[in-house]
Short mmCIF file of C-alpha atoms in Angstrom, two decimals:
data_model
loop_
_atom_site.label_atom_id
_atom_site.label_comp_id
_atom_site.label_asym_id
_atom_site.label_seq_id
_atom_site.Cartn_x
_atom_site.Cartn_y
_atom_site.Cartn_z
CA UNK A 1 0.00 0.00 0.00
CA UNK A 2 1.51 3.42 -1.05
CA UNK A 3 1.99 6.31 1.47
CA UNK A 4 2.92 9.62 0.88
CA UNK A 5 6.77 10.19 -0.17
CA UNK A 6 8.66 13.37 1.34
CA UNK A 7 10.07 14.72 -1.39
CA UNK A 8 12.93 17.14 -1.96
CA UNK A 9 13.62 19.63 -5.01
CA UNK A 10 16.24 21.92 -6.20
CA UNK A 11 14.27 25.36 -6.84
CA UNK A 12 14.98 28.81 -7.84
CA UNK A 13 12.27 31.84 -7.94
CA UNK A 14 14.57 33.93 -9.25
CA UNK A 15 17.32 33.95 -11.73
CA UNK A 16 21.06 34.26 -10.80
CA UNK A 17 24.03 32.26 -10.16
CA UNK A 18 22.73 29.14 -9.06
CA UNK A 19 24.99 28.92 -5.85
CA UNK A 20 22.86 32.03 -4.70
CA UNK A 21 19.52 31.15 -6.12
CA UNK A 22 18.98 27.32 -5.66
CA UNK A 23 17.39 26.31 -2.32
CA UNK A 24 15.21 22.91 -1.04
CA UNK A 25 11.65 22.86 -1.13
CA UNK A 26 10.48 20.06 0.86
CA UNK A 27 6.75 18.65 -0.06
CA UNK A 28 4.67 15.96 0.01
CA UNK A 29 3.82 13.39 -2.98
CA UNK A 30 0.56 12.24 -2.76
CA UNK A 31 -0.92 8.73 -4.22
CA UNK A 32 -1.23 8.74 -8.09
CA UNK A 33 -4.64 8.23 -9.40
CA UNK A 34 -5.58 7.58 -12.82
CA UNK A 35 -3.08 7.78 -15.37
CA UNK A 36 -0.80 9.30 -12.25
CA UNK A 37 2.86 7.90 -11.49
CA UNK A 38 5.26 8.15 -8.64
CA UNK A 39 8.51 8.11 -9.62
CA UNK A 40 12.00 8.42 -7.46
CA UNK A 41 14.78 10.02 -9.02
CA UNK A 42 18.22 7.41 -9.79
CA UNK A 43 20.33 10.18 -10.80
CA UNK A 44 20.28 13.95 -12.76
CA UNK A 45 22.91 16.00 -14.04
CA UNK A 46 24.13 18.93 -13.86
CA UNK A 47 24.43 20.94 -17.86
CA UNK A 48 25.76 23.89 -19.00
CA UNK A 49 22.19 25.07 -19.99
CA UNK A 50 21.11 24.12 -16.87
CA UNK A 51 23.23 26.61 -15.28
CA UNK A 52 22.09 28.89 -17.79
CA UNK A 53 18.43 28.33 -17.40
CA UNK A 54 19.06 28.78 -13.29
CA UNK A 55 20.83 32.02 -14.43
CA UNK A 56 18.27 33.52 -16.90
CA UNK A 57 20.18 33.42 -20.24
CA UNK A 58 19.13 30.60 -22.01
CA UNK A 59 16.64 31.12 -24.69
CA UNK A 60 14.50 27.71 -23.00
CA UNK A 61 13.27 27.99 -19.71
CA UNK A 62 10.77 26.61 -17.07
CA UNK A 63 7.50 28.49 -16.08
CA UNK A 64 8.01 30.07 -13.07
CA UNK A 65 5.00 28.29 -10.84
CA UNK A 66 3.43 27.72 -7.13
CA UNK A 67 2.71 23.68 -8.45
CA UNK A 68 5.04 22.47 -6.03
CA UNK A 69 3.55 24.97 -2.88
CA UNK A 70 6.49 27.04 -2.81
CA UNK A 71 5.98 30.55 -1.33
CA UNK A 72 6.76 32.51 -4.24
CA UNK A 73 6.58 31.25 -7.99
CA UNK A 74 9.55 28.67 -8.39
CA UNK A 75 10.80 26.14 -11.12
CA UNK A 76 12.88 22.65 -10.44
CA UNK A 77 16.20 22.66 -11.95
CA UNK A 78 17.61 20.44 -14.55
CA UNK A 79 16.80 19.05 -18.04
CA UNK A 80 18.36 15.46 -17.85
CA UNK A 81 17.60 12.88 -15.53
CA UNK A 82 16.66 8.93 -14.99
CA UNK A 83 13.57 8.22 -12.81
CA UNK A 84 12.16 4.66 -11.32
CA UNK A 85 8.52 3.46 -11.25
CA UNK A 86 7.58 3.29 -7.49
CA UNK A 87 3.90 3.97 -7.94
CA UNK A 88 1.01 3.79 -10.62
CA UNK A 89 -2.44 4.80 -10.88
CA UNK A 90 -5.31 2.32 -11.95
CA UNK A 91 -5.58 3.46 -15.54
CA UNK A 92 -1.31 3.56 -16.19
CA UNK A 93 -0.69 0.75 -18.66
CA UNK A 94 2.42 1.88 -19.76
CA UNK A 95 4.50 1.65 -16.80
CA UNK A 96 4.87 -0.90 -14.05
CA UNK A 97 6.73 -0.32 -10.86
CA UNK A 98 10.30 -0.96 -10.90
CA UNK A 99 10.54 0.31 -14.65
CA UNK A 100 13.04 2.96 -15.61
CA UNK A 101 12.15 5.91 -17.62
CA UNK A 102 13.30 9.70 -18.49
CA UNK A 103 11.32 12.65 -19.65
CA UNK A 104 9.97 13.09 -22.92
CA UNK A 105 10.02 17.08 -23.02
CA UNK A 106 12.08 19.60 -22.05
CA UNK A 107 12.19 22.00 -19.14
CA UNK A 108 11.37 19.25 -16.64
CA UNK A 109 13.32 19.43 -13.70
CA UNK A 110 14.97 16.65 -12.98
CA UNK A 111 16.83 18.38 -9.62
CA UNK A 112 14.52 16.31 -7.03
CA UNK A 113 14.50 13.32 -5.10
CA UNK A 114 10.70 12.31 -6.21
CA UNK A 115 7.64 13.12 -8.65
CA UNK A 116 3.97 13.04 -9.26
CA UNK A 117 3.71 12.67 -13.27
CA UNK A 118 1.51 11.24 -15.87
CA UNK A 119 2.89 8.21 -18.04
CA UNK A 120 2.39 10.09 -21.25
CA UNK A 121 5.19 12.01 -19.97
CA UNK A 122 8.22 9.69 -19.94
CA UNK A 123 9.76 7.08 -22.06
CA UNK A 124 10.96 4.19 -20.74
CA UNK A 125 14.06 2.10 -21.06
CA UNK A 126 15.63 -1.13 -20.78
CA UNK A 127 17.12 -1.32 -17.08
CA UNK A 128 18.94 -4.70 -18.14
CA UNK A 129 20.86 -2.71 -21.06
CA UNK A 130 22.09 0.24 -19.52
CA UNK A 131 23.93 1.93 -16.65
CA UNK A 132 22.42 4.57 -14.63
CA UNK A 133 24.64 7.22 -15.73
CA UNK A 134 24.16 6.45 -19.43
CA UNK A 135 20.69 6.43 -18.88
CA UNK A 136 20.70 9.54 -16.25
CA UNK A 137 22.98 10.82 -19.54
CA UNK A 138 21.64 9.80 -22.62
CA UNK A 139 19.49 12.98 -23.81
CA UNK A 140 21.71 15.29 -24.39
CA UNK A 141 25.18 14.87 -25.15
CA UNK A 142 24.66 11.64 -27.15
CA UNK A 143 21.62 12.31 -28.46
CA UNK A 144 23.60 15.71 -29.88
CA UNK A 145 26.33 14.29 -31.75
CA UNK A 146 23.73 11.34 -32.87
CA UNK A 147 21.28 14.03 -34.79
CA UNK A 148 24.63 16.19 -36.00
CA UNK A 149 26.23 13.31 -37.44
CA UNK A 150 22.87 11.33 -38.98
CA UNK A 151 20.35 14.62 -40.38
CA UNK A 152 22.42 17.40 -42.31
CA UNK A 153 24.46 15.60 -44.43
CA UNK A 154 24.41 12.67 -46.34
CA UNK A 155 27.54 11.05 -45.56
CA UNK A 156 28.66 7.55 -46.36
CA UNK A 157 30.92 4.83 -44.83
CA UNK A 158 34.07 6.01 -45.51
CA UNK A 159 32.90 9.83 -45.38
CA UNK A 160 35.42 12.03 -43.14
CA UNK A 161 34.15 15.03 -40.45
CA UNK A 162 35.95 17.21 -38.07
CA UNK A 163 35.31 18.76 -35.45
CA UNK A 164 36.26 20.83 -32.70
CA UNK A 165 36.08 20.67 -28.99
CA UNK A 166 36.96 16.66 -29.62
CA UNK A 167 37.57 15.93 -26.01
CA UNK A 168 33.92 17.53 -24.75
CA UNK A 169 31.37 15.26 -23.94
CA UNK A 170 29.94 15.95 -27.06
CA UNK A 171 33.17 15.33 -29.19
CA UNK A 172 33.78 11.94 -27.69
CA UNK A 173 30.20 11.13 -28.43
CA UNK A 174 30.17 11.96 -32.08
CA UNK A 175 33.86 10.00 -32.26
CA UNK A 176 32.69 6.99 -31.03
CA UNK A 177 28.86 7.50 -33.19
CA UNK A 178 31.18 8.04 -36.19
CA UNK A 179 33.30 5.14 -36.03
CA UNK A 180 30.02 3.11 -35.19
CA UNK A 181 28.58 4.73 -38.61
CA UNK A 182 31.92 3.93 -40.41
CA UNK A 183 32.83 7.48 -40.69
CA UNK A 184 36.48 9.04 -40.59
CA UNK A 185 37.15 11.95 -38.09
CA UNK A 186 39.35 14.79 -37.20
CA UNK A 187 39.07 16.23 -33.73
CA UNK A 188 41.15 19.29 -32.71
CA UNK A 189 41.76 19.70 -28.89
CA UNK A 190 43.53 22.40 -27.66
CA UNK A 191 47.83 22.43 -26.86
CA UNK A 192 48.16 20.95 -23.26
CA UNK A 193 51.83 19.75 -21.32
CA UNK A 194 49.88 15.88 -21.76
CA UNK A 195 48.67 15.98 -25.33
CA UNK A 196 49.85 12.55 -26.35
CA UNK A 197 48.07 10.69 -23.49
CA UNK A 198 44.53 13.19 -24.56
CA UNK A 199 45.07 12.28 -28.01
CA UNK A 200 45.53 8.23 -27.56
CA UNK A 201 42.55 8.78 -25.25
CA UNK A 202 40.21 9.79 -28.41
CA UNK A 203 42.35 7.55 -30.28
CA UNK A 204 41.09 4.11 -28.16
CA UNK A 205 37.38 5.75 -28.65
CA UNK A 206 37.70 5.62 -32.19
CA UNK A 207 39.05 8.62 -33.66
CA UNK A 208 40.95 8.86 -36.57
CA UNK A 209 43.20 11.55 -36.56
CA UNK A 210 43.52 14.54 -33.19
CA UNK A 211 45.67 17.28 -33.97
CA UNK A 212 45.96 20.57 -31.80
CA UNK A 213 44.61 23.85 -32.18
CA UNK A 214 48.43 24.79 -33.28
CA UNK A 215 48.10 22.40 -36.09
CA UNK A 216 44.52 23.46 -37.05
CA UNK A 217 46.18 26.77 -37.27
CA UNK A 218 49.31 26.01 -39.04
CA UNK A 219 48.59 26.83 -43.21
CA UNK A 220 51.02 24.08 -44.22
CA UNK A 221 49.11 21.63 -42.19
CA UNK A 222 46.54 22.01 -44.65
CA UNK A 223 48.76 19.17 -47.04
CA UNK A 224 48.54 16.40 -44.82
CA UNK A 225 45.00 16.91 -43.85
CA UNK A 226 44.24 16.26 -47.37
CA UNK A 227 47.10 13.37 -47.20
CA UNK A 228 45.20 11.62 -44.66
CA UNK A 229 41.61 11.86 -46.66
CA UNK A 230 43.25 10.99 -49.68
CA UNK A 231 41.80 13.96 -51.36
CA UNK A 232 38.40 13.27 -50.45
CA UNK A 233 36.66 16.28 -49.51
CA UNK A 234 35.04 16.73 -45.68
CA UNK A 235 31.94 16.59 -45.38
CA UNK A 236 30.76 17.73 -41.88
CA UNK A 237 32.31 19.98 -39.38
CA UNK A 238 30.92 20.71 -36.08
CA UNK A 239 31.70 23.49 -34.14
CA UNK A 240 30.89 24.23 -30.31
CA UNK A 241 34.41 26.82 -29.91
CA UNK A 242 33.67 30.07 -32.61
CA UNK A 243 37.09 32.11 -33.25
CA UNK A 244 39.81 31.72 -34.94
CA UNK A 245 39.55 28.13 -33.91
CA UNK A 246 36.76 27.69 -35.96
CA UNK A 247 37.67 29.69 -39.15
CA UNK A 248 40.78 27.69 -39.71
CA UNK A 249 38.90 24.53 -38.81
CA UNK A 250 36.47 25.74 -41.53
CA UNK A 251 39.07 25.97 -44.61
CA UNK A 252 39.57 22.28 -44.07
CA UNK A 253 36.33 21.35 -45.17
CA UNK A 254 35.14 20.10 -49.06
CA UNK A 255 32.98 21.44 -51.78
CA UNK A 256 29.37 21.70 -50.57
CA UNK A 257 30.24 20.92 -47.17
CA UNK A 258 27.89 21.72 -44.06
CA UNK A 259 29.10 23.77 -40.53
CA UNK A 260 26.82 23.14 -37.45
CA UNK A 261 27.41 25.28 -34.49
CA UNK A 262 26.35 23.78 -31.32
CA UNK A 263 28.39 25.91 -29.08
CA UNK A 264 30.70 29.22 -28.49
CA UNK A 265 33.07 28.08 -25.32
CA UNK A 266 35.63 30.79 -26.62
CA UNK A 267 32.57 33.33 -26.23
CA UNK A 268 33.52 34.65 -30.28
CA UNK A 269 31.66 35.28 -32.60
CA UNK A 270 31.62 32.63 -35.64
CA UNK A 271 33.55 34.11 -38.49
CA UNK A 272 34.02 32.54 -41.54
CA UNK A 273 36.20 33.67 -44.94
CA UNK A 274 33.63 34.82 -47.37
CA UNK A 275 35.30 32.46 -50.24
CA UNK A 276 34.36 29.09 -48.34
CA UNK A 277 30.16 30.55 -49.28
CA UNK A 278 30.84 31.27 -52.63
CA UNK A 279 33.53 28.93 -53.95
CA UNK A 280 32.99 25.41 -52.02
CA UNK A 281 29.09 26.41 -51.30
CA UNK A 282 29.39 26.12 -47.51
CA UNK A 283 25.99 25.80 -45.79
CA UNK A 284 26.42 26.70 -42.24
CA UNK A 285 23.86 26.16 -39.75
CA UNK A 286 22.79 26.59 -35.96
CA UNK A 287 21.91 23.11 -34.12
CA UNK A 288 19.67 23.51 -30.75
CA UNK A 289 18.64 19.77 -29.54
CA UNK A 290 16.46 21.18 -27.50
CA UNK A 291 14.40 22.75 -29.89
CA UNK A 292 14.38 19.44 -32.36
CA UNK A 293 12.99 17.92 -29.41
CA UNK A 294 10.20 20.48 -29.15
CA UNK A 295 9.71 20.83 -32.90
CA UNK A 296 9.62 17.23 -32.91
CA UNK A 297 9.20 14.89 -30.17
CA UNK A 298 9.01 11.61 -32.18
CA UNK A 299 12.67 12.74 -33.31
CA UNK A 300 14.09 12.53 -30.06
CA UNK A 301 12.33 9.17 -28.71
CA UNK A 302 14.29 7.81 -31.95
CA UNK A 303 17.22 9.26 -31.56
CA UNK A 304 17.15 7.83 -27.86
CA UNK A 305 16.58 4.63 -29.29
CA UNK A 306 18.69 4.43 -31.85
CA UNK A 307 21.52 5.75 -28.97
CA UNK A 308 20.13 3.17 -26.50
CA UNK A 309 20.90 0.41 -30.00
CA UNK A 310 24.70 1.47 -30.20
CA UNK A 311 25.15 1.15 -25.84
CA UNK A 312 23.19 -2.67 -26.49
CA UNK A 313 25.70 -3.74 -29.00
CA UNK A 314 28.83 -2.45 -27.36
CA UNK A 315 29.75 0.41 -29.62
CA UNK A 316 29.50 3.18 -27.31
CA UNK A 317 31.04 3.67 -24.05
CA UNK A 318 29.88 6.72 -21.54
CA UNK A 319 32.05 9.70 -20.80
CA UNK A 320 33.06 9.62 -17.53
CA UNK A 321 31.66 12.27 -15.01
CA UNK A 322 31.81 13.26 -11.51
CA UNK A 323 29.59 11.49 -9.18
CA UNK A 324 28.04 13.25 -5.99
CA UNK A 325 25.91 10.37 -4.35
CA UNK A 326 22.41 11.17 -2.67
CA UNK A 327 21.72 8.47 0.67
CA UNK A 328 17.83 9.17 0.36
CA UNK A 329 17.10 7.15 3.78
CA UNK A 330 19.38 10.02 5.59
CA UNK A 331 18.91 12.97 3.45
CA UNK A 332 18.19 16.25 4.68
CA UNK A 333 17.50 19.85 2.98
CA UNK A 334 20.87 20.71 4.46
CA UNK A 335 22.95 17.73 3.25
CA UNK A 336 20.83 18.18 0.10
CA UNK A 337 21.81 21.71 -0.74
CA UNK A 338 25.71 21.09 0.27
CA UNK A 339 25.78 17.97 -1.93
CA UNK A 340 24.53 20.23 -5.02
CA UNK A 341 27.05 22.88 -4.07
CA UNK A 342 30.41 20.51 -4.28
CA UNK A 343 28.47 18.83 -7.65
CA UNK A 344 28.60 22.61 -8.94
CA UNK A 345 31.95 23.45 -8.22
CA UNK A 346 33.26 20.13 -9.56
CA UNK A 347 35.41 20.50 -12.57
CA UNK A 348 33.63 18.34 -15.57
CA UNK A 349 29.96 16.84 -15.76
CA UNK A 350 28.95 16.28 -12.82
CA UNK A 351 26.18 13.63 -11.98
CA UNK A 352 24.05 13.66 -8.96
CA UNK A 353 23.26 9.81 -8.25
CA UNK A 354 20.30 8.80 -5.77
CA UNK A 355 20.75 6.10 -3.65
#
């Protein structure tokens, strides 16, 4: 017989940095009726655009509401989480308890301990095929490089890409998609004292060639790029730096070639040598998962499936992150709170696992 659940969330009701803003709202979960669900969070976490969304600037944000019977108009952090079954109404046929499932939308907040949801909401997944952090994982990052690699162009085995930012969780996605799709890759990291251990790192995930942002630069590397394709022209190139980074990465590509931009870490603008547009017909373009997702929410349960195929068959490994664990049996609003604050201030992804 179900009882209530005390549950705990991550809220903000207003926007700044999210050391300053984020505080624990502690309610009750009531028993589901209907086409209701309970669900406990397994683990959620933290984004870049989660940070953003806590901080105001990002374009995609979460009504601010009372829902939750928070004093003021609040929203739950996060985008990206996994959730267990521990409760169903009469009418759920979807869903049995025990099953694991994420969110279907966007903008859900997945910074909480537990739930009340419909089943409509979530799409399951296969517990026996996956660990918690790909699952907790699998939205975003993967799901990213998946739709890059597999919508703009049409590229065949044998096809070559680059891209920058190769040692992001991004970048080591789209290696490791690439090599499952039998495509060729270049990924330029930036100069660091241990290079050769980062590049044999991307190397054992399956890239082709790494070279540095020195090399990307250098016009005379230009030659063996086009040594290593064997004159075949590149197809792809995905870009989540902007600069000068990306304008020499740019010149590398072929004739009628496509640019996505997922992403400006160097904070400059994307600048690109007028030539590329109206000698080699570059197409460059913007790519936003999250609004495929809403344009299209079919698109991403597919893409999640087809991500959740290459994790079945042992052709794609997850990117490590940081893990902060969660004891739910002795959790309080304070240990809560402090546990977010060390996930924030970890360097990397870090992933807040419920236990």
């Amino acid at each position: 017989m179900y009882s209530s659940i005390t549950a705990r969330a991550l809220v903000y009701d207003t926007y700044g940095e999210p050391k300053d803003v984020i505080s624990v709202h502690k309610h009750e979960v009531h028993a589901p009726q209907g086409n209701e669900i309970v669900l406990q969070t397994l683990a959620a976490p933290i984004n870049p655009s989660d940070i953003n969304q806590v901080q105001g600037v990002y374009p995609s944000r979460p009504e601010l509401t009372t829902e939750l019977g928070t004093d003021k108009p609040s929203a739950v952090g996060g985008n990206e989480g996994l959730f267990k079954i521990v409760a169903v109404g009469d009418q759920v046929s979807n869903f049995q308890i025990g099953d694991w499932c994420i969110p279907r939308g966007v903008n859900y907040g997945t910074w909480r301990t537990h739930l009340l949801s419909t089943q409509d909401k979530f799409q399951k997944l296969d517990s026996s095929a996956l660990t918690k952090t790909q699952a907790a994982t699998i939205a975003v990052n993967p799901c990213t490089a998946y739709q890059m690699l597999t919508m703009y162009a049409d590229l065949k085995k044998g096809d070559w890409f680059i891209q920058n930012g190769g040692n992001s969780q991004v970048g080591q996605y789209a290696i490791q998609i690439g090599k499952a799709l039998g495509l060729q890759s270049i990924s330029i990291v930036r100069d660091r004292p241990d290079i050769d251990e980062l590049k044999q790192q991307l190397y054992d995930l399956g890239a082709t060639k790494v070279i540095t942002e020195k090399e990307n630069a250098a016009r005379e590397f230009g030659k063996t790029v086009k040594e290593w394709t064997g004159g075949k022209p590149i197809r792809l190139g995905l870009n989540c730096v902007g600069g000068e980074n990306l304008t020499n990465m740019a010149r590398k590509l072929g004739q009628d070639a496509v640019l996505l931009t997922y992403g400006g870490m160097s904070m400059k603008p994307v600048t690109l040598p007028t030539t590329l547009f109206i000698f080699k017909n570059l197409t460059a373009k913007g790519f936003w998962i999250t609004e495929n997702g809403k344009r299209d929410p079919i698109l991403k349960e597919k893409t999640v499936e087809a991500v959740l195929d290459l994790y079945s068959k042992g052709l794609l490994k997850e990117v490590p992150v940081n893990q902060f664990k969660v004891d739910l049996e002795s959790l309080t609003c304070k240990k809560y709170l402090e546990t977010f604050h060390s996930a924030l201030q970890s360097h990397g992804k870090s992933l807040i696992v419920y236990e």
